mmCIF file of C-alpha atoms in Angstrom:
data_model
loop_
_atom_site.group_PDB
_atom_site.id
_atom_site.type_symbol
_atom_site.label_atom_id
_atom_site.label_comp_id
_atom_site.label_asym_id
_atom_site.label_seq_id
_atom_site.Cartn_x
_atom_site.Cartn_y
_atom_site.Cartn_z
ATOM 1 C CA GLN U 22 -34.215 28.191 16.401
ATOM 2 C CA VAL U 23 -36.664 25.943 18.206
ATOM 3 C CA GLN U 24 -35.548 24.918 21.680
ATOM 4 C CA LEU U 25 -37.236 22.743 24.252
ATOM 5 C CA VAL U 26 -35.596 22.405 27.653
ATOM 6 C CA GLU U 27 -36.974 20.008 30.238
ATOM 7 C CA SER U 28 -36.329 20.245 33.970
ATOM 8 C CA GLY U 29 -37.650 18.901 37.238
ATOM 9 C CA GLY U 30 -36.501 15.308 37.071
ATOM 10 C CA GLY U 31 -34.783 13.534 39.935
ATOM 11 C CA LEU U 32 -34.995 10.754 42.475
ATOM 12 C CA VAL U 33 -38.382 10.201 44.119
ATOM 13 C CA LYS U 34 -39.729 7.486 46.397
ATOM 14 C CA PRO U 35 -42.537 5.165 45.299
ATOM 15 C CA GLY U 36 -45.865 6.839 45.853
ATOM 16 C CA GLY U 37 -44.284 10.275 45.562
ATOM 17 C CA SER U 38 -44.884 13.155 43.192
ATOM 18 C CA LEU U 39 -42.845 15.243 40.804
ATOM 19 C CA ARG U 40 -43.577 18.130 38.459
ATOM 20 C CA LEU U 41 -41.718 18.357 35.175
ATOM 21 C CA SER U 42 -41.378 21.570 33.185
ATOM 22 C CA CYS U 43 -40.507 22.239 29.577
ATOM 23 C CA ALA U 44 -39.400 25.708 28.531
ATOM 24 C CA ALA U 45 -40.025 26.470 24.875
ATOM 25 C CA SER U 46 -38.407 29.109 22.695
ATOM 26 C CA GLY U 47 -37.839 29.930 19.040
ATOM 27 C CA PHE U 48 -41.463 29.523 17.963
ATOM 28 C CA THR U 49 -44.944 30.753 18.834
ATOM 29 C CA PHE U 50 -45.676 28.335 21.662
ATOM 30 C CA SER U 51 -49.354 29.231 21.877
ATOM 31 C CA ASP U 52 -49.912 28.014 18.294
ATOM 32 C CA PHE U 53 -48.853 24.419 18.870
ATOM 33 C CA TYR U 54 -50.069 21.194 20.411
ATOM 34 C CA MET U 55 -47.432 19.854 22.795
ATOM 35 C CA THR U 56 -46.738 16.410 24.157
ATOM 36 C CA TRP U 57 -44.753 14.323 26.650
ATOM 37 C CA VAL U 58 -42.939 11.140 25.617
ATOM 38 C CA ARG U 59 -40.903 8.877 27.876
ATOM 39 C CA GLN U 60 -38.245 6.219 27.485
ATOM 40 C CA ALA U 61 -37.478 3.698 30.199
ATOM 41 C CA PRO U 62 -33.786 2.752 30.519
ATOM 42 C CA GLY U 63 -32.772 0.604 27.564
ATOM 43 C CA LYS U 64 -36.343 0.525 26.259
ATOM 44 C CA GLY U 65 -38.443 2.091 23.533
ATOM 45 C CA LEU U 66 -40.497 5.263 23.341
ATOM 46 C CA GLU U 67 -43.955 5.817 24.828
ATOM 47 C CA CYS U 68 -46.324 8.721 24.172
ATOM 48 C CA LEU U 69 -47.936 9.796 27.437
ATOM 49 C CA SER U 70 -50.117 12.837 26.890
ATOM 50 C CA TYR U 71 -50.798 15.806 24.681
ATOM 51 C CA ILE U 72 -52.423 19.200 25.099
ATOM 52 C CA SER U 73 -53.919 21.571 22.555
ATOM 53 C CA PRO U 74 -52.863 25.227 22.286
ATOM 54 C CA SER U 75 -55.764 26.454 24.436
ATOM 55 C CA ALA U 76 -55.680 23.398 26.724
ATOM 56 C CA GLY U 77 -59.186 22.619 25.528
ATOM 57 C CA SER U 78 -58.162 19.180 24.272
ATOM 58 C CA ILE U 79 -56.090 16.851 26.448
ATOM 59 C CA LYS U 80 -55.367 13.146 26.046
ATOM 60 C CA TYR U 81 -53.570 10.586 28.202
ATOM 61 C CA ALA U 82 -52.228 7.100 27.706
ATOM 62 C CA ASP U 83 -53.907 4.514 29.922
ATOM 63 C CA SER U 84 -50.600 3.914 31.719
ATOM 64 C CA VAL U 85 -50.708 7.405 33.262
ATOM 65 C CA LYS U 86 -54.392 8.352 33.215
ATOM 66 C CA GLY U 87 -55.574 9.471 36.640
ATOM 67 C CA ARG U 88 -52.007 9.892 37.929
ATOM 68 C CA PHE U 89 -50.409 12.410 35.555
ATOM 69 C CA THR U 90 -51.718 15.837 34.585
ATOM 70 C CA ILE U 91 -50.494 17.826 31.601
ATOM 71 C CA SER U 92 -50.822 21.603 31.560
ATOM 72 C CA ARG U 93 -49.339 24.659 29.921
ATOM 73 C CA ASP U 94 -48.797 28.362 30.491
ATOM 74 C CA ASN U 95 -48.714 30.140 27.159
ATOM 75 C CA ALA U 96 -47.659 33.422 28.797
ATOM 76 C CA LYS U 97 -44.551 31.665 30.100
ATOM 77 C CA ASN U 98 -44.003 29.481 27.008
ATOM 78 C CA SER U 99 -43.994 26.480 29.288
ATOM 79 C CA LEU U 100 -45.383 22.953 29.344
ATOM 80 C CA TYR U 101 -45.796 20.922 32.518
ATOM 81 C CA LEU U 102 -46.368 17.359 33.648
ATOM 82 C CA GLN U 103 -47.566 16.767 37.206
ATOM 83 C CA MET U 104 -46.812 13.177 38.143
ATOM 84 C CA ASN U 105 -48.441 11.581 41.200
ATOM 85 C CA SER U 106 -48.477 8.083 42.690
ATOM 86 C CA LEU U 107 -45.173 7.263 41.041
ATOM 87 C CA SER U 108 -43.922 3.695 40.849
ATOM 88 C CA ALA U 109 -40.738 2.011 39.676
ATOM 89 C CA GLU U 110 -42.373 1.502 36.260
ATOM 90 C CA ASP U 111 -42.354 5.284 35.791
ATOM 91 C CA THR U 112 -38.548 5.420 35.877
ATOM 92 C CA ALA U 113 -37.583 6.900 32.531
ATOM 93 C CA VAL U 114 -36.219 9.857 30.624
ATOM 94 C CA TYR U 115 -39.107 12.225 29.964
ATOM 95 C CA TYR U 116 -39.070 14.295 26.791
ATOM 96 C CA CYS U 117 -41.293 17.145 25.755
ATOM 97 C CA SER U 118 -41.938 17.482 22.054
ATOM 98 C CA ARG U 119 -43.836 19.692 19.672
ATOM 99 C CA ASP U 120 -46.810 18.544 17.602
ATOM 100 C CA PRO U 121 -47.822 15.109 18.924
ATOM 101 C CA ARG U 122 -48.693 13.675 15.475
ATOM 102 C CA LEU U 123 -45.334 14.691 14.032
ATOM 103 C CA LEU U 124 -42.866 15.133 16.959
ATOM 104 C CA ASP U 125 -40.758 17.536 14.932
ATOM 105 C CA TYR U 126 -38.677 18.885 17.824
ATOM 106 C CA TRP U 127 -37.575 17.243 21.063
ATOM 107 C CA GLY U 128 -35.952 18.432 24.240
ATOM 108 C CA GLN U 129 -32.870 16.799 25.722
ATOM 109 C CA GLY U 130 -34.977 14.976 28.291
ATOM 110 C CA THR U 131 -35.031 14.835 32.083
ATOM 111 C CA LEU U 132 -34.453 11.647 34.055
ATOM 112 C CA VAL U 133 -36.983 10.530 36.629
ATOM 113 C CA THR U 134 -35.910 7.714 38.931
ATOM 114 C CA VAL U 135 -38.465 6.154 41.256
ATOM 115 C CA SER U 136 -36.741 4.170 43.967
ATOM 116 C CA SER U 137 -36.765 3.744 47.713
ATOM 117 C CA ASP B 26 -53.787 0.549 20.592
ATOM 118 C CA VAL B 27 -52.181 0.424 17.162
ATOM 119 C CA VAL B 28 -49.258 -1.987 17.220
ATOM 120 C CA MET B 29 -46.220 -0.969 15.182
ATOM 121 C CA THR B 30 -44.007 -3.908 14.209
ATOM 122 C CA GLN B 31 -40.512 -3.237 12.908
ATOM 123 C CA SER B 32 -38.191 -5.691 11.226
ATOM 124 C CA PRO B 33 -35.459 -6.526 11.569
ATOM 125 C CA LEU B 34 -34.777 -5.544 15.173
ATOM 126 C CA SER B 35 -31.037 -5.785 14.562
ATOM 127 C CA LEU B 36 -29.444 -4.815 11.259
ATOM 128 C CA PRO B 37 -25.716 -5.430 10.808
ATOM 129 C CA VAL B 38 -24.493 -3.415 7.847
ATOM 130 C CA THR B 39 -21.328 -2.760 5.918
ATOM 131 C CA LEU B 40 -20.472 0.902 5.490
ATOM 132 C CA GLY B 41 -21.327 2.049 1.989
ATOM 133 C CA GLN B 42 -23.961 -0.622 1.537
ATOM 134 C CA PRO B 43 -27.749 -0.079 1.512
ATOM 135 C CA ALA B 44 -30.057 -0.814 4.423
ATOM 136 C CA SER B 45 -33.815 -1.185 4.708
ATOM 137 C CA ILE B 46 -36.166 -1.253 7.697
ATOM 138 C CA SER B 47 -39.780 -2.380 7.531
ATOM 139 C CA CYS B 48 -42.596 -1.062 9.708
ATOM 140 C CA ARG B 49 -46.095 -2.510 9.749
ATOM 141 C CA SER B 50 -49.099 -1.152 11.606
ATOM 142 C CA SER B 51 -52.048 -3.148 12.927
ATOM 143 C CA GLN B 52 -54.470 -0.616 11.398
ATOM 144 C CA SER B 53 -54.449 1.729 8.452
ATOM 145 C CA LEU B 54 -52.645 4.965 9.283
ATOM 146 C CA VAL B 55 -54.679 7.148 6.940
ATOM 147 C CA TYR B 56 -56.215 9.911 9.048
ATOM 148 C CA SER B 57 -59.526 11.655 8.404
ATOM 149 C CA ASP B 58 -57.672 14.692 7.025
ATOM 150 C CA GLY B 59 -56.187 12.517 4.276
ATOM 151 C CA ASN B 60 -52.691 12.478 5.748
ATOM 152 C CA THR B 61 -50.824 9.363 6.801
ATOM 153 C CA TYR B 62 -48.996 10.153 10.033
ATOM 154 C CA LEU B 63 -46.105 7.717 9.810
ATOM 155 C CA ASN B 64 -42.790 9.155 10.932
ATOM 156 C CA TRP B 65 -39.242 7.819 11.276
ATOM 157 C CA PHE B 66 -36.767 8.762 14.007
ATOM 158 C CA HIS B 67 -33.095 8.099 14.646
ATOM 159 C CA GLN B 68 -31.592 7.931 18.108
ATOM 160 C CA ARG B 69 -27.924 7.737 18.993
ATOM 161 C CA PRO B 70 -26.865 6.522 22.463
ATOM 162 C CA GLY B 71 -27.389 9.188 25.094
ATOM 163 C CA GLN B 72 -29.222 11.513 22.696
ATOM 164 C CA SER B 73 -32.811 12.501 22.087
ATOM 165 C CA PRO B 74 -34.568 11.013 19.076
ATOM 166 C CA ARG B 75 -34.320 13.081 15.919
ATOM 167 C CA ARG B 76 -36.996 12.984 13.266
ATOM 168 C CA LEU B 77 -35.792 11.985 9.794
ATOM 169 C CA ILE B 78 -38.969 11.429 7.801
ATOM 170 C CA TYR B 79 -42.528 12.656 8.386
ATOM 171 C CA LYS B 80 -45.820 11.647 6.814
ATOM 172 C CA VAL B 81 -44.302 8.581 5.130
ATOM 173 C CA SER B 82 -41.885 10.159 2.692
ATOM 174 C CA ASN B 83 -41.050 13.774 3.571
ATOM 175 C CA ARG B 84 -37.434 14.225 4.527
ATOM 176 C CA ASP B 85 -36.682 16.705 7.306
ATOM 177 C CA SER B 86 -34.420 19.681 6.719
ATOM 178 C CA GLY B 87 -30.764 18.694 6.979
ATOM 179 C CA VAL B 88 -31.427 14.978 6.537
ATOM 180 C CA PRO B 89 -29.175 13.545 3.813
ATOM 181 C CA ASP B 90 -30.896 12.433 0.636
ATOM 182 C CA ARG B 91 -29.564 8.899 1.133
ATOM 183 C CA PHE B 92 -32.556 8.490 3.486
ATOM 184 C CA SER B 93 -35.938 7.816 1.946
ATOM 185 C CA GLY B 94 -39.318 6.698 3.203
ATOM 186 C CA SER B 95 -42.098 4.945 1.361
ATOM 187 C CA GLY B 96 -45.259 2.955 1.870
ATOM 188 C CA SER B 97 -48.978 3.318 2.383
ATOM 189 C CA GLY B 98 -51.840 2.040 4.490
ATOM 190 C CA THR B 99 -50.184 -0.378 6.900
ATOM 191 C CA ASP B 100 -46.806 -1.109 5.273
ATOM 192 C CA PHE B 101 -43.890 1.300 5.374
ATOM 193 C CA THR B 102 -40.168 1.242 4.681
ATOM 194 C CA LEU B 103 -37.150 3.357 5.561
ATOM 195 C CA GLU B 104 -34.226 2.957 3.183
ATOM 196 C CA ILE B 105 -30.661 4.174 3.431
ATOM 197 C CA SER B 106 -28.944 4.045 0.062
ATOM 198 C CA ARG B 107 -25.382 3.944 1.399
ATOM 199 C CA VAL B 108 -24.832 3.605 5.128
ATOM 200 C CA GLU B 109 -22.332 5.963 6.734
ATOM 201 C CA ALA B 110 -20.821 5.724 10.204
ATOM 202 C CA GLU B 111 -23.017 8.557 11.518
ATOM 203 C CA ASP B 112 -26.120 6.514 10.669
ATOM 204 C CA LEU B 113 -25.507 3.952 13.378
ATOM 205 C CA GLY B 114 -27.970 3.835 16.236
ATOM 206 C CA VAL B 115 -31.618 2.905 16.706
ATOM 207 C CA TYR B 116 -34.395 3.709 14.243
ATOM 208 C CA TYR B 117 -38.032 3.970 15.269
ATOM 209 C CA CYS B 118 -41.177 4.265 13.236
ATOM 210 C CA MET B 119 -44.094 6.016 14.901
ATOM 211 C CA GLN B 120 -47.762 6.487 14.064
ATOM 212 C CA GLY B 121 -49.498 9.763 14.852
ATOM 213 C CA THR B 122 -52.907 8.839 13.463
ATOM 214 C CA HIS B 123 -54.693 6.961 16.254
ATOM 215 C CA TRP B 124 -54.342 8.014 19.913
ATOM 216 C CA VAL B 125 -52.477 6.675 21.769
ATOM 217 C CA PHE B 126 -49.689 7.361 19.271
ATOM 218 C CA THR B 127 -47.271 4.460 19.228
ATOM 219 C CA PHE B 128 -43.718 3.567 18.237
ATOM 220 C CA GLY B 129 -42.178 0.462 16.807
ATOM 221 C CA GLN B 130 -39.774 -1.531 18.983
ATOM 222 C CA GLY B 131 -36.759 0.020 17.332
ATOM 223 C CA THR B 132 -34.183 -1.326 14.876
ATOM 224 C CA LYS B 133 -30.537 -1.199 15.910
ATOM 225 C CA LEU B 134 -28.284 -0.416 12.965
ATOM 226 C CA GLU B 135 -24.748 -1.605 13.685
ATOM 227 C CA ILE B 136 -21.525 -2.360 11.874
ATOM 228 C CA LYS B 137 -21.177 -5.873 10.502
#
């Protein structure tokens, strides 16, 4: 069965950096576009970025462009999100998901808290 | 960005009764491949969202047939024929046609 497991969240100071990981299993990871979606506490859902199977196509939302970098390692069945210059507005649960147009499977999420 | 507008934002329901949620997009959601990427998700407190309906009207595996999706272009609807206790939570529509893909504000389904 498809499984997506995020890790790497935690408490970070404003201006700091964090790298999130998403371990995929139960499907051929290298065949699928992957994406990151976040949800601020008590708020709605926001698509942040997606990456094509070969990493040849990458998109970002304006809210994270220039600060966040999405990447993947198909040999390790893993998706990543490097987050720099973090601010309080980036505090959220971060989810990885499969197929950005359809979001058919989601991980359990990892909480990122940006606070001094 | 495409704005997704859901209504109502709060939906008090009686168990066993029907419920309906509307979702309108600020642009047509018909993609160049002919598909309309309008999806519906359900989220319970403390859980990840779960997809219920994809491409307007296709029910996901394991989703009860009391859930149905309809619509076209810019107007879409999620209907629950008879609400059960497990259906409570927040429902989101989401468009996957125009990047950046966007969600509606969410509709909270709660007991009347």
